[in-house]
Short mmCIF file of C-alpha atoms in Angstrom, two decimals:
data_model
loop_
_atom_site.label_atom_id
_atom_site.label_comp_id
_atom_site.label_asym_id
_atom_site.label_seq_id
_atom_site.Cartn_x
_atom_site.Cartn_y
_atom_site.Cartn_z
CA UNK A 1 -2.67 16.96 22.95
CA UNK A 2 -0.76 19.69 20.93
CA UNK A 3 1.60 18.78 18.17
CA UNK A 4 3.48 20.34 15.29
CA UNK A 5 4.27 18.58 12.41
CA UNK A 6 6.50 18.57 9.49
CA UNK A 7 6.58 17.32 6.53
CA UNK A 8 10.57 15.82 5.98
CA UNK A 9 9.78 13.16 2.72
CA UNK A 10 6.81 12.68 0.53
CA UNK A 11 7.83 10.68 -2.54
CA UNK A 12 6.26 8.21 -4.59
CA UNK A 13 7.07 4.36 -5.80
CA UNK A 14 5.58 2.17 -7.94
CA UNK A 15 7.18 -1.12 -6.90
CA UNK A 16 8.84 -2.51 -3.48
CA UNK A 17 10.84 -5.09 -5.40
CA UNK A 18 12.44 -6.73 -2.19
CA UNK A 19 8.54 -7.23 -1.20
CA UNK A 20 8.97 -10.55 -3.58
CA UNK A 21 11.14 -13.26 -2.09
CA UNK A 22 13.37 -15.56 -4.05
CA UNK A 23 10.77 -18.22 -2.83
CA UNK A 24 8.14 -16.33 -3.98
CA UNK A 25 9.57 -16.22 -7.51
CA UNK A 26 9.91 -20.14 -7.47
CA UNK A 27 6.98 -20.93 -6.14
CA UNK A 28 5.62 -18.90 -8.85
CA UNK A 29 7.53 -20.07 -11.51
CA UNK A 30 6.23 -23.81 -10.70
CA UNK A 31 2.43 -22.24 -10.55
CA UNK A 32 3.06 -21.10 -14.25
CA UNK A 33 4.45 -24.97 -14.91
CA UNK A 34 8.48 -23.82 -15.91
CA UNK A 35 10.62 -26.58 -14.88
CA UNK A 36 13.49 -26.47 -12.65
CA UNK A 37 12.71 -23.39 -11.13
CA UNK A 38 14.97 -24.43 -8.18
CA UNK A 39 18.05 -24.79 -10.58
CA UNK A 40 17.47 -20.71 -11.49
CA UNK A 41 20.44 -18.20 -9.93
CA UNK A 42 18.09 -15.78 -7.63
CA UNK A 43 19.22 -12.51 -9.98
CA UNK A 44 17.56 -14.46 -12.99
CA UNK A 45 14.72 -15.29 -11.25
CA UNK A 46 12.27 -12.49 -11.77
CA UNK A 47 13.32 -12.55 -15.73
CA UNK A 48 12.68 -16.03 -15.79
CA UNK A 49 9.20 -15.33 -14.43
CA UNK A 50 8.73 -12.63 -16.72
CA UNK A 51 9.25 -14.88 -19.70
CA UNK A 52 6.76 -17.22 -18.23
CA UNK A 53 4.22 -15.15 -18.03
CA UNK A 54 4.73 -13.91 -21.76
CA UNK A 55 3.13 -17.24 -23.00
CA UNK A 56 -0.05 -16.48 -21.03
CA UNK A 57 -2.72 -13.70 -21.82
CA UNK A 58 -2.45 -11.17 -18.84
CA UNK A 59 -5.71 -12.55 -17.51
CA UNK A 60 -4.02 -16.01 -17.15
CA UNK A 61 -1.59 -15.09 -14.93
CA UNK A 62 -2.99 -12.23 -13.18
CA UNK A 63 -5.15 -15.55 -11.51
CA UNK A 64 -2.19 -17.18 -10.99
CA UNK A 65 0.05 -14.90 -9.41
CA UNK A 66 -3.38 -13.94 -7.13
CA UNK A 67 -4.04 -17.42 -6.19
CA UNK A 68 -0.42 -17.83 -5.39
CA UNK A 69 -1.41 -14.25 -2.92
CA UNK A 70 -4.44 -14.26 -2.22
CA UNK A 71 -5.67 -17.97 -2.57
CA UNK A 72 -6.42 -18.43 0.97
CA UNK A 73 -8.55 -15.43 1.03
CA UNK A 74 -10.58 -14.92 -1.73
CA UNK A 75 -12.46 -17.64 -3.79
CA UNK A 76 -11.79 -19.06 -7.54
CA UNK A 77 -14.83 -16.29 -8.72
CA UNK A 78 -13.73 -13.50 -7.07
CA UNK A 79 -10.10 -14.30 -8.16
CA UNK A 80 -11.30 -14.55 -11.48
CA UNK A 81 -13.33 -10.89 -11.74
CA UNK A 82 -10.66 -9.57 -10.04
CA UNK A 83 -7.84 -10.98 -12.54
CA UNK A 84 -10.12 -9.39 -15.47
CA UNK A 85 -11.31 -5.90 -13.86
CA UNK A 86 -7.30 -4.93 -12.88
CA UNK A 87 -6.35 -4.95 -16.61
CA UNK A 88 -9.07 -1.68 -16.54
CA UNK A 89 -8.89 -0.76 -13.07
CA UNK A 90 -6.61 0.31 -10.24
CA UNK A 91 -7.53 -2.98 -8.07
CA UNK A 92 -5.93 -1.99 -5.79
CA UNK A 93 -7.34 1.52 -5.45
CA UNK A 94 -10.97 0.55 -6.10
CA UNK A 95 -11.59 -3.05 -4.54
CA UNK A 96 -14.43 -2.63 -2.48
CA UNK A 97 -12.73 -4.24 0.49
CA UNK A 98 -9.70 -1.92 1.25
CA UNK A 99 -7.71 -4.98 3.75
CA UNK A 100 -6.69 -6.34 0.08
CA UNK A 101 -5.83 -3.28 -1.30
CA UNK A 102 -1.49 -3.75 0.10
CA UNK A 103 -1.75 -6.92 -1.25
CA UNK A 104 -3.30 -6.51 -4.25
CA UNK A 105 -0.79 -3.60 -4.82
CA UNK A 106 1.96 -5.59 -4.83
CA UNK A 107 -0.08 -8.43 -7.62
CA UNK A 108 -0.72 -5.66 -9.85
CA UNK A 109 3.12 -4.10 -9.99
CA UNK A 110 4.92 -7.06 -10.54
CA UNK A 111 2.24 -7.80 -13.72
CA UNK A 112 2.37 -4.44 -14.54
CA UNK A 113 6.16 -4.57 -14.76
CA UNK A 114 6.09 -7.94 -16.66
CA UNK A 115 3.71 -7.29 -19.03
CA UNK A 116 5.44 -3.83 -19.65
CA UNK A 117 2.87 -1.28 -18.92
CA UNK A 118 -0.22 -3.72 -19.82
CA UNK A 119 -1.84 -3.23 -16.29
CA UNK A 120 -2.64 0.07 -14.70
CA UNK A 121 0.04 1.52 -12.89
CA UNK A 122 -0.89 1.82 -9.42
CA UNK A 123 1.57 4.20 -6.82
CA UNK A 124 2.75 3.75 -3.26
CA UNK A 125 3.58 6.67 -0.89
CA UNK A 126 6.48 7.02 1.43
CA UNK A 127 5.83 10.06 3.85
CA UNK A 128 8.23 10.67 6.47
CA UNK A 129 7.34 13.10 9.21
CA UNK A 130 8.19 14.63 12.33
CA UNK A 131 5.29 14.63 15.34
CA UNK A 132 6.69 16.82 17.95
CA UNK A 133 4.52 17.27 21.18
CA UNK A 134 4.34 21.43 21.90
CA UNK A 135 4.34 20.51 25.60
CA UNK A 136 6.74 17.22 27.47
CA UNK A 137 3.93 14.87 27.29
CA UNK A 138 3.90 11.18 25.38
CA UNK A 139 1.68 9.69 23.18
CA UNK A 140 0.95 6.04 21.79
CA UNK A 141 1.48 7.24 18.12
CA UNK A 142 -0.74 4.12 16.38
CA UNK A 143 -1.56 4.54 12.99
CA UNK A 144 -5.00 5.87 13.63
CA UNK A 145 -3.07 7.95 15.89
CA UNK A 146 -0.86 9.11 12.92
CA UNK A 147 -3.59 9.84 10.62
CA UNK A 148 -5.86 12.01 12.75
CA UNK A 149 -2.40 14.05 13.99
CA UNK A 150 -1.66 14.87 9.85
CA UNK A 151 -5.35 15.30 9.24
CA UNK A 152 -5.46 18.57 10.47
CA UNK A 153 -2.79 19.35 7.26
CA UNK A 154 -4.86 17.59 4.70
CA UNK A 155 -6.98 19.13 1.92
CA UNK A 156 -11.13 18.26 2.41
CA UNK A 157 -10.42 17.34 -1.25
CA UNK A 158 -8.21 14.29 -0.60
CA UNK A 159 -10.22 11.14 -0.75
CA UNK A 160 -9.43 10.15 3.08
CA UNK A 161 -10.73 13.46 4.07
CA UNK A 162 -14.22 12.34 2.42
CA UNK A 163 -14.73 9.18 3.05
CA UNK A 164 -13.52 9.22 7.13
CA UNK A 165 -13.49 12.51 8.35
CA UNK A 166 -15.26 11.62 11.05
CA UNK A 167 -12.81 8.94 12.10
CA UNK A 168 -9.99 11.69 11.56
CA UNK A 169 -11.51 14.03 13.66
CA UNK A 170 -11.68 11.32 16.58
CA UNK A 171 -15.56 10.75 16.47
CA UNK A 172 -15.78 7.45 15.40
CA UNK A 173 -13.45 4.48 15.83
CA UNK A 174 -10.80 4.31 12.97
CA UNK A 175 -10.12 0.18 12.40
CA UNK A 176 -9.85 1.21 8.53
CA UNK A 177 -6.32 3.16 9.67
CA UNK A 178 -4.82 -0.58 9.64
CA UNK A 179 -5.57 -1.17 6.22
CA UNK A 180 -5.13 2.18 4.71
CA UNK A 181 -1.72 2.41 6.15
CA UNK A 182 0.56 -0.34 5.23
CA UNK A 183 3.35 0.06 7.21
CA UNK A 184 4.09 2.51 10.11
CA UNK A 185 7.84 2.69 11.82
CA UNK A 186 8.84 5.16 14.96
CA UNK A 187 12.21 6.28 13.31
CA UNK A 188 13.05 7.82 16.84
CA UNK A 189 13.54 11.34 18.23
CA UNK A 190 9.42 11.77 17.03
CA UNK A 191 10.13 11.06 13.76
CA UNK A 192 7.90 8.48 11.83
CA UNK A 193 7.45 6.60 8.29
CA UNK A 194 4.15 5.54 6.98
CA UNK A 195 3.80 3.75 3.76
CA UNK A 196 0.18 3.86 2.05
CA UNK A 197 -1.56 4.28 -1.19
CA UNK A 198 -1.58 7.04 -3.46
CA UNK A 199 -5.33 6.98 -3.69
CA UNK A 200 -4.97 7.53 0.34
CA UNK A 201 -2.78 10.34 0.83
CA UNK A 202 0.22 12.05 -1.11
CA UNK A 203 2.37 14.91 -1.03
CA UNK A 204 -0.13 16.76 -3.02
CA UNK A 205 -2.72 15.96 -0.74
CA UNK A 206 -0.72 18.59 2.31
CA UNK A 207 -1.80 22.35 2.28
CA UNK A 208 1.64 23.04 4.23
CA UNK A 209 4.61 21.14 4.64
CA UNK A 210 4.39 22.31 8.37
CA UNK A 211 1.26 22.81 10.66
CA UNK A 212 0.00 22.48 14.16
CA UNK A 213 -2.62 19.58 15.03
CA UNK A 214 -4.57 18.81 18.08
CA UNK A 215 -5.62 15.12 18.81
CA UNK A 216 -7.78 14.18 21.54
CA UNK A 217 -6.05 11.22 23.71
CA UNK A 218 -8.38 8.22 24.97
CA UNK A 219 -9.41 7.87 28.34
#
């Protein structure tokens, strides 16, 4: 199936700041022992955290805040290399297990931002695009879907390109495209949103801002 593609928004972010809930910031608040964290207004809340984790070394509550995440996932050692490697490292980039990495994105920004630059700062990217079938035909646009249509505008230099171009050129099954995109929306009228990593794909990462693809549908 025929498409042609364009390129409407590429941008970059380094937080989503509505990702964290006003539970989330009490529950964390208690996990770094500050008392009445349900007497806090919710606009003070992410201060207040902030000041709590001042007392701590960033190692100290880099396990926290991923134990509060990622507790139920990972175990105490692995929580603890990890909370030591991201004050070097893009964790979220280079964790060897990339269903973490959205996750682990969003641990790493919110220490990064309250220990003021202390972590690595680690990128998201919003790309917005238009996937117009040349000919009146329908397609279940997945994200493994999405990624092998904007493949065929992607540098061989860009890290996805290397690492599963053979699952972008439909000859393997893709299962990574549900971690390496984070979230995928149909906007409507063949226009779509993906959010990923920087380390994934970015505006730089397009030869054109407009290009033709061809992606084989499944029987």
């Amino acid at each position: 199936m025929k498409f042609n593609i364009t390129i409407t928004k590429a941008k970059l972010v380094d937080e989503f700041p509505e990702h964290w809930s006003s539970d989330d910031y009490r529950q964390l608040l208690e996990a770094f022992d500050f008392e009445d964290a349900a007497g806090v207004a919710d606009t003070e809340l992410r201060e207040m955290l902030f000041l709590a984790m001042s007392d701590l070394e960033p190692d100290e509550s880099a396990r926290i805040v991923l134990n509060y995440k990622l507790g139920d996932a990972l175990n105490e050692g692995q929580i603890d290399q990890i909370s030591h490697e991201m004050l070097q490292d893009k964790i979220s980039e280079e964790y060897a297990d990339i269903n973490y990495h959205h996750e682990l994105f969003h641990v790493n920004q919110l220490l990064y931002k309250g220990y003021n630059g202390c972590f690595p700062n680690a990128k998201a990217s919003i790309i917005e695009f238009e996937l117009k079938p040349l000919k009146n035909e329908k397609a279940d646009v997945d994200k493994s879907f999405a990624l092998r249509a904007l493949s065929a505008g992607i540098s061989d230099r860009a890290v996805i390109k290397r690492l599963f171009d053979d699952q972008l050129a439909g000859e393997k099954e893709f299962p990574e495209a549900e971690a390496i995109i984070w979230e995928f929306k149909d906007l409507g009228d063949d226009q779509y949103r993906l959010i990923t990593s920087e380390y994934w794909l970015d505006q730089s990462d397009f030869e054109a801002g407009e290009f033709e693809s061809i992606v084989e549908l499944e029987d």
